[in-house]
Amino acid sequence: MDTIFLLLFLVVAAIIANLIHYRLTRIPVAFLQIGMGLLLALLPVYHNFHLEPEIFMFAIISVLMFNDGQNTSPGRLTRQAGTTFSLAIGLAIVSIIIIGAVTHLLLPSLSLALALALGAIITPTDAVAVSSITSNMLVPTDVMHTLENESLFNDASGIVALNLAIATVATGQFSVWHGIGNFFYVFFGGLLVGFILGAIIVSLRLRLIKLNVDAPSIIVPITLLTPFAVYFVAESINVSGILAVVVTGLLHGIQQNRLRLTSSRLQIVLTSTWSVVASLLNGIVFVLLGLSLPQVAADLHRQSGGTTLPILLGLALSLYAVMTLLRFLWTRFNLAQVFATSQAERNKKSLIIALSGVHGTITLAMAFSLPLTLNGHAVPFRNDMIFMASIVILISLLVPTLLLPLLFTTAAIHLY
């Protein structure tokens, strides 16, 4: 019963934040949701609150990633495949390695394996969070599509790298070939499982519709249950559940186009249902972030007397700056192709992509998925890493909120 009440408070907080956003449209809704989470942290029922990452990934992230997949244009994704995988795999891996090295250099007491784990946690981006802070800005369409495509796949890179880093901490050994092999198994295994299960489920839905069994009361529940089933199966065989639900979502997106003219009533119901579900779950994610921060800060304060908080804050700022610089250089020097008619336009789009590297749901989930103990011993610096990841999320939301409007205003002045 307590769990039901806790969930109810989260839903109500997300709804209230959305209501406030209707009156205060200039404030990104993500900040309002985080604020509601901070208010919830004052309630006695949320004292000593701890996020369960397995439930979070299964119940929330899988649904959001499936929805992102089904709302992505397969044709656009195919045209931008090179850019997407350059950012989602190439840039992600380079960022994890450099962030790990910088973290270990600035905080030598943190082992290199744990520093790489932190890099894996704070690397994945969140296009939904980007949309929430750029809704009132004229972001170039191709740039927004690039950000959305990147966020569909770089989560898997971060999750695989995190698992490898934790395994290294546990065993004290790291094999390059084992790491590469495991990455390919988890990454491409997730793609394959998602394709197979997605094709089966799509065929089932098409079969039901051909038999005139297309009532929303049947099709909608099947669709809502799909990401849970796909994620569970994929994770059961140790491949990426995130990638599996994304691919399944992409296949459903293709099907939606085929059904648009034949079942308009069903499409309206499905679209409305998913819009509400996605909005609510995204709200809950940022409410949870605000709710978790006070507990993490309190744990750190008890451990160190509050002396390390400024150091960790400075380190988080430095890591965010390094990631932003890497994103700018990666696109500026054409390691990920960005369509531009001039060097000035390339510089501008590269800067937008760099500043729009917003972190959110996956970063939060991976931070809390850090184990409490390994080999019978407490994982060192666990709270420190969660705190730094939380600060990176907040900074990545705040910086583009402040700087992107200035960038677009300056560009408009030059154009005029």
PDB file of C-alpha atoms in Angstrom, residues 133-294:
ATOM      1  CA  ILE A 133      14.054  23.049 -23.232  1.00  0.00           C
ATOM      2  CA  THR A 134      14.014  23.897 -26.954  1.00  0.00           C
ATOM      3  CA  SER A 135      10.245  23.888 -27.477  1.00  0.00           C
ATOM      4  CA  ASN A 136      10.226  27.694 -27.820  1.00  0.00           C
ATOM      5  CA  MET A 137      13.395  27.872 -29.943  1.00  0.00           C
ATOM      6  CA  LEU A 138      13.939  27.551 -33.686  1.00  0.00           C
ATOM      7  CA  VAL A 139      16.362  24.622 -33.574  1.00  0.00           C
ATOM      8  CA  PRO A 140      17.286  23.524 -37.137  1.00  0.00           C
ATOM      9  CA  THR A 141      15.211  20.476 -38.054  1.00  0.00           C
ATOM     10  CA  ASP A 142      18.163  18.385 -39.203  1.00  0.00           C
ATOM     11  CA  VAL A 143      20.015  19.108 -35.947  1.00  0.00           C
ATOM     12  CA  MET A 144      17.014  18.071 -33.865  1.00  0.00           C
ATOM     13  CA  HIS A 145      16.676  14.861 -35.867  1.00  0.00           C
ATOM     14  CA  THR A 146      20.383  14.142 -35.336  1.00  0.00           C
ATOM     15  CA  LEU A 147      19.990  14.575 -31.576  1.00  0.00           C
ATOM     16  CA  GLU A 148      16.919  12.343 -31.478  1.00  0.00           C
ATOM     17  CA  ASN A 149      18.568   9.584 -33.510  1.00  0.00           C
ATOM     18  CA  GLU A 150      21.721   9.729 -31.381  1.00  0.00           C
ATOM     19  CA  SER A 151      19.790   9.333 -28.131  1.00  0.00           C
ATOM     20  CA  LEU A 152      18.061   6.197 -29.438  1.00  0.00           C
ATOM     21  CA  PHE A 153      21.324   4.255 -29.615  1.00  0.00           C
ATOM     22  CA  ASN A 154      23.973   5.813 -27.368  1.00  0.00           C
ATOM     23  CA  ASP A 155      22.189   4.508 -24.261  1.00  0.00           C
ATOM     24  CA  ALA A 156      23.335   0.995 -25.167  1.00  0.00           C
ATOM     25  CA  SER A 157      26.955   2.156 -25.504  1.00  0.00           C
ATOM     26  CA  GLY A 158      26.823   3.642 -22.018  1.00  0.00           C
ATOM     27  CA  ILE A 159      25.141   0.610 -20.452  1.00  0.00           C
ATOM     28  CA  VAL A 160      27.590  -1.884 -21.990  1.00  0.00           C
ATOM     29  CA  ALA A 161      30.585   0.227 -20.940  1.00  0.00           C
ATOM     30  CA  LEU A 162      29.195   0.546 -17.409  1.00  0.00           C
ATOM     31  CA  ASN A 163      28.760  -3.209 -17.082  1.00  0.00           C
ATOM     32  CA  LEU A 164      32.316  -3.800 -18.314  1.00  0.00           C
ATOM     33  CA  ALA A 165      33.704  -1.248 -15.861  1.00  0.00           C
ATOM     34  CA  ILE A 166      31.809  -2.774 -12.908  1.00  0.00           C
ATOM     35  CA  ALA A 167      32.987  -6.265 -13.913  1.00  0.00           C
ATOM     36  CA  THR A 168      36.561  -4.940 -13.965  1.00  0.00           C
ATOM     37  CA  VAL A 169      36.136  -3.506 -10.471  1.00  0.00           C
ATOM     38  CA  ALA A 170      34.749  -6.832  -9.241  1.00  0.00           C
ATOM     39  CA  THR A 171      37.433  -9.072 -10.815  1.00  0.00           C
ATOM     40  CA  GLY A 172      40.362  -6.689 -11.007  1.00  0.00           C
ATOM     41  CA  GLN A 173      40.925  -7.766 -14.607  1.00  0.00           C
ATOM     42  CA  PHE A 174      39.984  -6.365 -17.999  1.00  0.00           C
ATOM     43  CA  SER A 175      40.324  -8.071 -21.362  1.00  0.00           C
ATOM     44  CA  VAL A 176      40.191  -5.855 -24.442  1.00  0.00           C
ATOM     45  CA  TRP A 177      39.025  -8.694 -26.676  1.00  0.00           C
ATOM     46  CA  HIS A 178      36.426  -9.819 -24.147  1.00  0.00           C
ATOM     47  CA  GLY A 179      35.211  -6.242 -23.856  1.00  0.00           C
ATOM     48  CA  ILE A 180      34.902  -5.820 -27.623  1.00  0.00           C
ATOM     49  CA  GLY A 181      33.196  -9.193 -28.006  1.00  0.00           C
ATOM     50  CA  ASN A 182      30.774  -8.440 -25.199  1.00  0.00           C
ATOM     51  CA  PHE A 183      29.958  -5.053 -26.702  1.00  0.00           C
ATOM     52  CA  PHE A 184      29.131  -6.571 -30.094  1.00  0.00           C
ATOM     53  CA  TYR A 185      27.049  -9.336 -28.475  1.00  0.00           C
ATOM     54  CA  VAL A 186      25.032  -6.950 -26.311  1.00  0.00           C
ATOM     55  CA  PHE A 187      24.656  -4.251 -28.987  1.00  0.00           C
ATOM     56  CA  PHE A 188      23.875  -6.297 -32.067  1.00  0.00           C
ATOM     57  CA  GLY A 189      22.109  -8.979 -30.028  1.00  0.00           C
ATOM     58  CA  GLY A 190      19.723  -6.290 -28.817  1.00  0.00           C
ATOM     59  CA  LEU A 191      19.120  -5.154 -32.395  1.00  0.00           C
ATOM     60  CA  LEU A 192      18.420  -8.733 -33.515  1.00  0.00           C
ATOM     61  CA  VAL A 193      16.088  -9.595 -30.634  1.00  0.00           C
ATOM     62  CA  GLY A 194      14.182  -6.349 -31.147  1.00  0.00           C
ATOM     63  CA  PHE A 195      13.821  -7.047 -34.855  1.00  0.00           C
ATOM     64  CA  ILE A 196      12.593 -10.637 -34.367  1.00  0.00           C
ATOM     65  CA  LEU A 197      10.153  -9.880 -31.555  1.00  0.00           C
ATOM     66  CA  GLY A 198       9.033  -6.657 -33.218  1.00  0.00           C
ATOM     67  CA  ALA A 199       8.305  -8.478 -36.487  1.00  0.00           C
ATOM     68  CA  ILE A 200       6.296 -11.145 -34.620  1.00  0.00           C
ATOM     69  CA  ILE A 201       4.247  -8.612 -32.664  1.00  0.00           C
ATOM     70  CA  VAL A 202       3.641  -6.402 -35.714  1.00  0.00           C
ATOM     71  CA  SER A 203       2.514  -9.469 -37.704  1.00  0.00           C
ATOM     72  CA  LEU A 204       0.155 -10.392 -34.876  1.00  0.00           C
ATOM     73  CA  ARG A 205      -1.364  -6.917 -34.854  1.00  0.00           C
ATOM     74  CA  LEU A 206      -1.775  -6.885 -38.633  1.00  0.00           C
ATOM     75  CA  ARG A 207      -3.382 -10.321 -38.477  1.00  0.00           C
ATOM     76  CA  LEU A 208      -5.849  -9.175 -35.843  1.00  0.00           C
ATOM     77  CA  ILE A 209      -6.743  -6.121 -37.894  1.00  0.00           C
ATOM     78  CA  LYS A 210      -7.284  -8.218 -41.026  1.00  0.00           C
ATOM     79  CA  LEU A 211      -9.702 -10.322 -38.970  1.00  0.00           C
ATOM     80  CA  ASN A 212     -11.472  -7.068 -37.989  1.00  0.00           C
ATOM     81  CA  VAL A 213     -10.295  -7.520 -34.402  1.00  0.00           C
ATOM     82  CA  ASP A 214      -9.059  -3.950 -34.244  1.00  0.00           C
ATOM     83  CA  ALA A 215     -10.943  -2.545 -31.264  1.00  0.00           C
ATOM     84  CA  PRO A 216      -8.795  -0.113 -29.250  1.00  0.00           C
ATOM     85  CA  SER A 217      -9.604  -2.132 -26.120  1.00  0.00           C
ATOM     86  CA  ILE A 218      -7.578  -5.007 -27.652  1.00  0.00           C
ATOM     87  CA  ILE A 219      -4.845  -3.343 -29.723  1.00  0.00           C
ATOM     88  CA  VAL A 220      -3.932  -0.591 -27.252  1.00  0.00           C
ATOM     89  CA  PRO A 221      -3.202  -2.955 -24.311  1.00  0.00           C
ATOM     90  CA  ILE A 222      -1.130  -5.192 -26.605  1.00  0.00           C
ATOM     91  CA  THR A 223       0.902  -2.175 -27.710  1.00  0.00           C
ATOM     92  CA  LEU A 224       1.381  -0.914 -24.148  1.00  0.00           C
ATOM     93  CA  LEU A 225       2.589  -4.326 -22.977  1.00  0.00           C
ATOM     94  CA  THR A 226       4.995  -4.727 -25.909  1.00  0.00           C
ATOM     95  CA  PRO A 227       8.007  -2.811 -24.477  1.00  0.00           C
ATOM     96  CA  PHE A 228       7.793  -4.713 -21.174  1.00  0.00           C
ATOM     97  CA  ALA A 229       7.776  -8.093 -22.910  1.00  0.00           C
ATOM     98  CA  VAL A 230      10.587  -7.219 -25.351  1.00  0.00           C
ATOM     99  CA  TYR A 231      12.786  -5.669 -22.657  1.00  0.00           C
ATOM    100  CA  PHE A 232      12.295  -8.687 -20.351  1.00  0.00           C
ATOM    101  CA  VAL A 233      13.179 -11.221 -23.058  1.00  0.00           C
ATOM    102  CA  ALA A 234      16.249  -9.273 -24.221  1.00  0.00           C
ATOM    103  CA  GLU A 235      17.630  -8.789 -20.723  1.00  0.00           C
ATOM    104  CA  SER A 236      16.984 -12.460 -19.932  1.00  0.00           C
ATOM    105  CA  ILE A 237      19.552 -13.467 -22.560  1.00  0.00           C
ATOM    106  CA  ASN A 238      21.939 -10.649 -21.572  1.00  0.00           C
ATOM    107  CA  VAL A 239      21.546  -8.430 -24.644  1.00  0.00           C
ATOM    108  CA  SER A 240      20.509  -4.785 -24.644  1.00  0.00           C
ATOM    109  CA  GLY A 241      16.855  -4.453 -23.654  1.00  0.00           C
ATOM    110  CA  ILE A 242      17.027  -0.763 -24.509  1.00  0.00           C
ATOM    111  CA  LEU A 243      18.081  -1.397 -28.119  1.00  0.00           C
ATOM    112  CA  ALA A 244      15.553  -4.217 -28.416  1.00  0.00           C
ATOM    113  CA  VAL A 245      12.620  -1.961 -27.494  1.00  0.00           C
ATOM    114  CA  VAL A 246      13.933   0.807 -29.769  1.00  0.00           C
ATOM    115  CA  VAL A 247      14.034  -1.519 -32.795  1.00  0.00           C
ATOM    116  CA  THR A 248      10.606  -2.927 -31.927  1.00  0.00           C
ATOM    117  CA  GLY A 249       9.341   0.644 -31.709  1.00  0.00           C
ATOM    118  CA  LEU A 250      10.822   1.450 -35.127  1.00  0.00           C
ATOM    119  CA  LEU A 251       8.971  -1.517 -36.650  1.00  0.00           C
ATOM    120  CA  HIS A 252       5.743  -0.344 -35.013  1.00  0.00           C
ATOM    121  CA  GLY A 253       6.348   3.112 -36.463  1.00  0.00           C
ATOM    122  CA  ILE A 254       6.515   1.583 -39.939  1.00  0.00           C
ATOM    123  CA  GLN A 255       3.261  -0.241 -39.251  1.00  0.00           C
ATOM    124  CA  GLN A 256       1.568   2.961 -38.080  1.00  0.00           C
ATOM    125  CA  ASN A 257       2.184   4.480 -41.513  1.00  0.00           C
ATOM    126  CA  ARG A 258       0.646   1.439 -43.201  1.00  0.00           C
ATOM    127  CA  LEU A 259      -2.455   1.666 -41.019  1.00  0.00           C
ATOM    128  CA  ARG A 260      -2.946   5.395 -41.183  1.00  0.00           C
ATOM    129  CA  LEU A 261      -5.554   5.218 -43.938  1.00  0.00           C
ATOM    130  CA  THR A 262      -7.186   1.923 -42.950  1.00  0.00           C
ATOM    131  CA  SER A 263      -7.804   2.420 -39.246  1.00  0.00           C
ATOM    132  CA  SER A 264      -7.928   6.111 -38.418  1.00  0.00           C
ATOM    133  CA  ARG A 265      -9.960   5.607 -35.222  1.00  0.00           C
ATOM    134  CA  LEU A 266      -7.376   3.206 -33.844  1.00  0.00           C
ATOM    135  CA  GLN A 267      -4.525   5.559 -34.803  1.00  0.00           C
ATOM    136  CA  ILE A 268      -6.164   8.457 -32.949  1.00  0.00           C
ATOM    137  CA  VAL A 269      -6.604   6.379 -29.804  1.00  0.00           C
ATOM    138  CA  LEU A 270      -3.053   5.001 -29.975  1.00  0.00           C
ATOM    139  CA  THR A 271      -1.525   8.426 -30.574  1.00  0.00           C
ATOM    140  CA  SER A 272      -3.461  10.012 -27.716  1.00  0.00           C
ATOM    141  CA  THR A 273      -2.672   7.164 -25.337  1.00  0.00           C
ATOM    142  CA  TRP A 274       1.047   7.208 -26.050  1.00  0.00           C
ATOM    143  CA  SER A 275       1.192  11.001 -25.821  1.00  0.00           C
ATOM    144  CA  VAL A 276      -0.292  10.911 -22.317  1.00  0.00           C
ATOM    145  CA  VAL A 277       1.816   7.942 -21.171  1.00  0.00           C
ATOM    146  CA  ALA A 278       5.095   9.414 -22.479  1.00  0.00           C
ATOM    147  CA  SER A 279       4.404  12.844 -21.007  1.00  0.00           C
ATOM    148  CA  LEU A 280       3.540  11.381 -17.618  1.00  0.00           C
ATOM    149  CA  LEU A 281       6.522   9.017 -17.470  1.00  0.00           C
ATOM    150  CA  ASN A 282       8.961  11.745 -18.516  1.00  0.00           C
ATOM    151  CA  GLY A 283       7.529  13.925 -15.790  1.00  0.00           C
ATOM    152  CA  ILE A 284       7.986  11.172 -13.211  1.00  0.00           C
ATOM    153  CA  VAL A 285      11.643  10.771 -14.252  1.00  0.00           C
ATOM    154  CA  PHE A 286      12.514  14.384 -13.481  1.00  0.00           C
ATOM    155  CA  VAL A 287      10.405  14.386 -10.310  1.00  0.00           C
ATOM    156  CA  LEU A 288      12.487  11.384  -9.206  1.00  0.00           C
ATOM    157  CA  LEU A 289      15.678  13.324  -9.930  1.00  0.00           C
ATOM    158  CA  GLY A 290      14.581  16.171  -7.673  1.00  0.00           C
ATOM    159  CA  LEU A 291      13.406  13.677  -5.066  1.00  0.00           C
ATOM    160  CA  SER A 292      16.722  11.805  -5.020  1.00  0.00           C
ATOM    161  CA  LEU A 293      19.111  14.766  -4.825  1.00  0.00           C
ATOM    162  CA  PRO A 294      18.572  15.709  -1.135  1.00  0.00           C
TER     163      PRO A 294
END
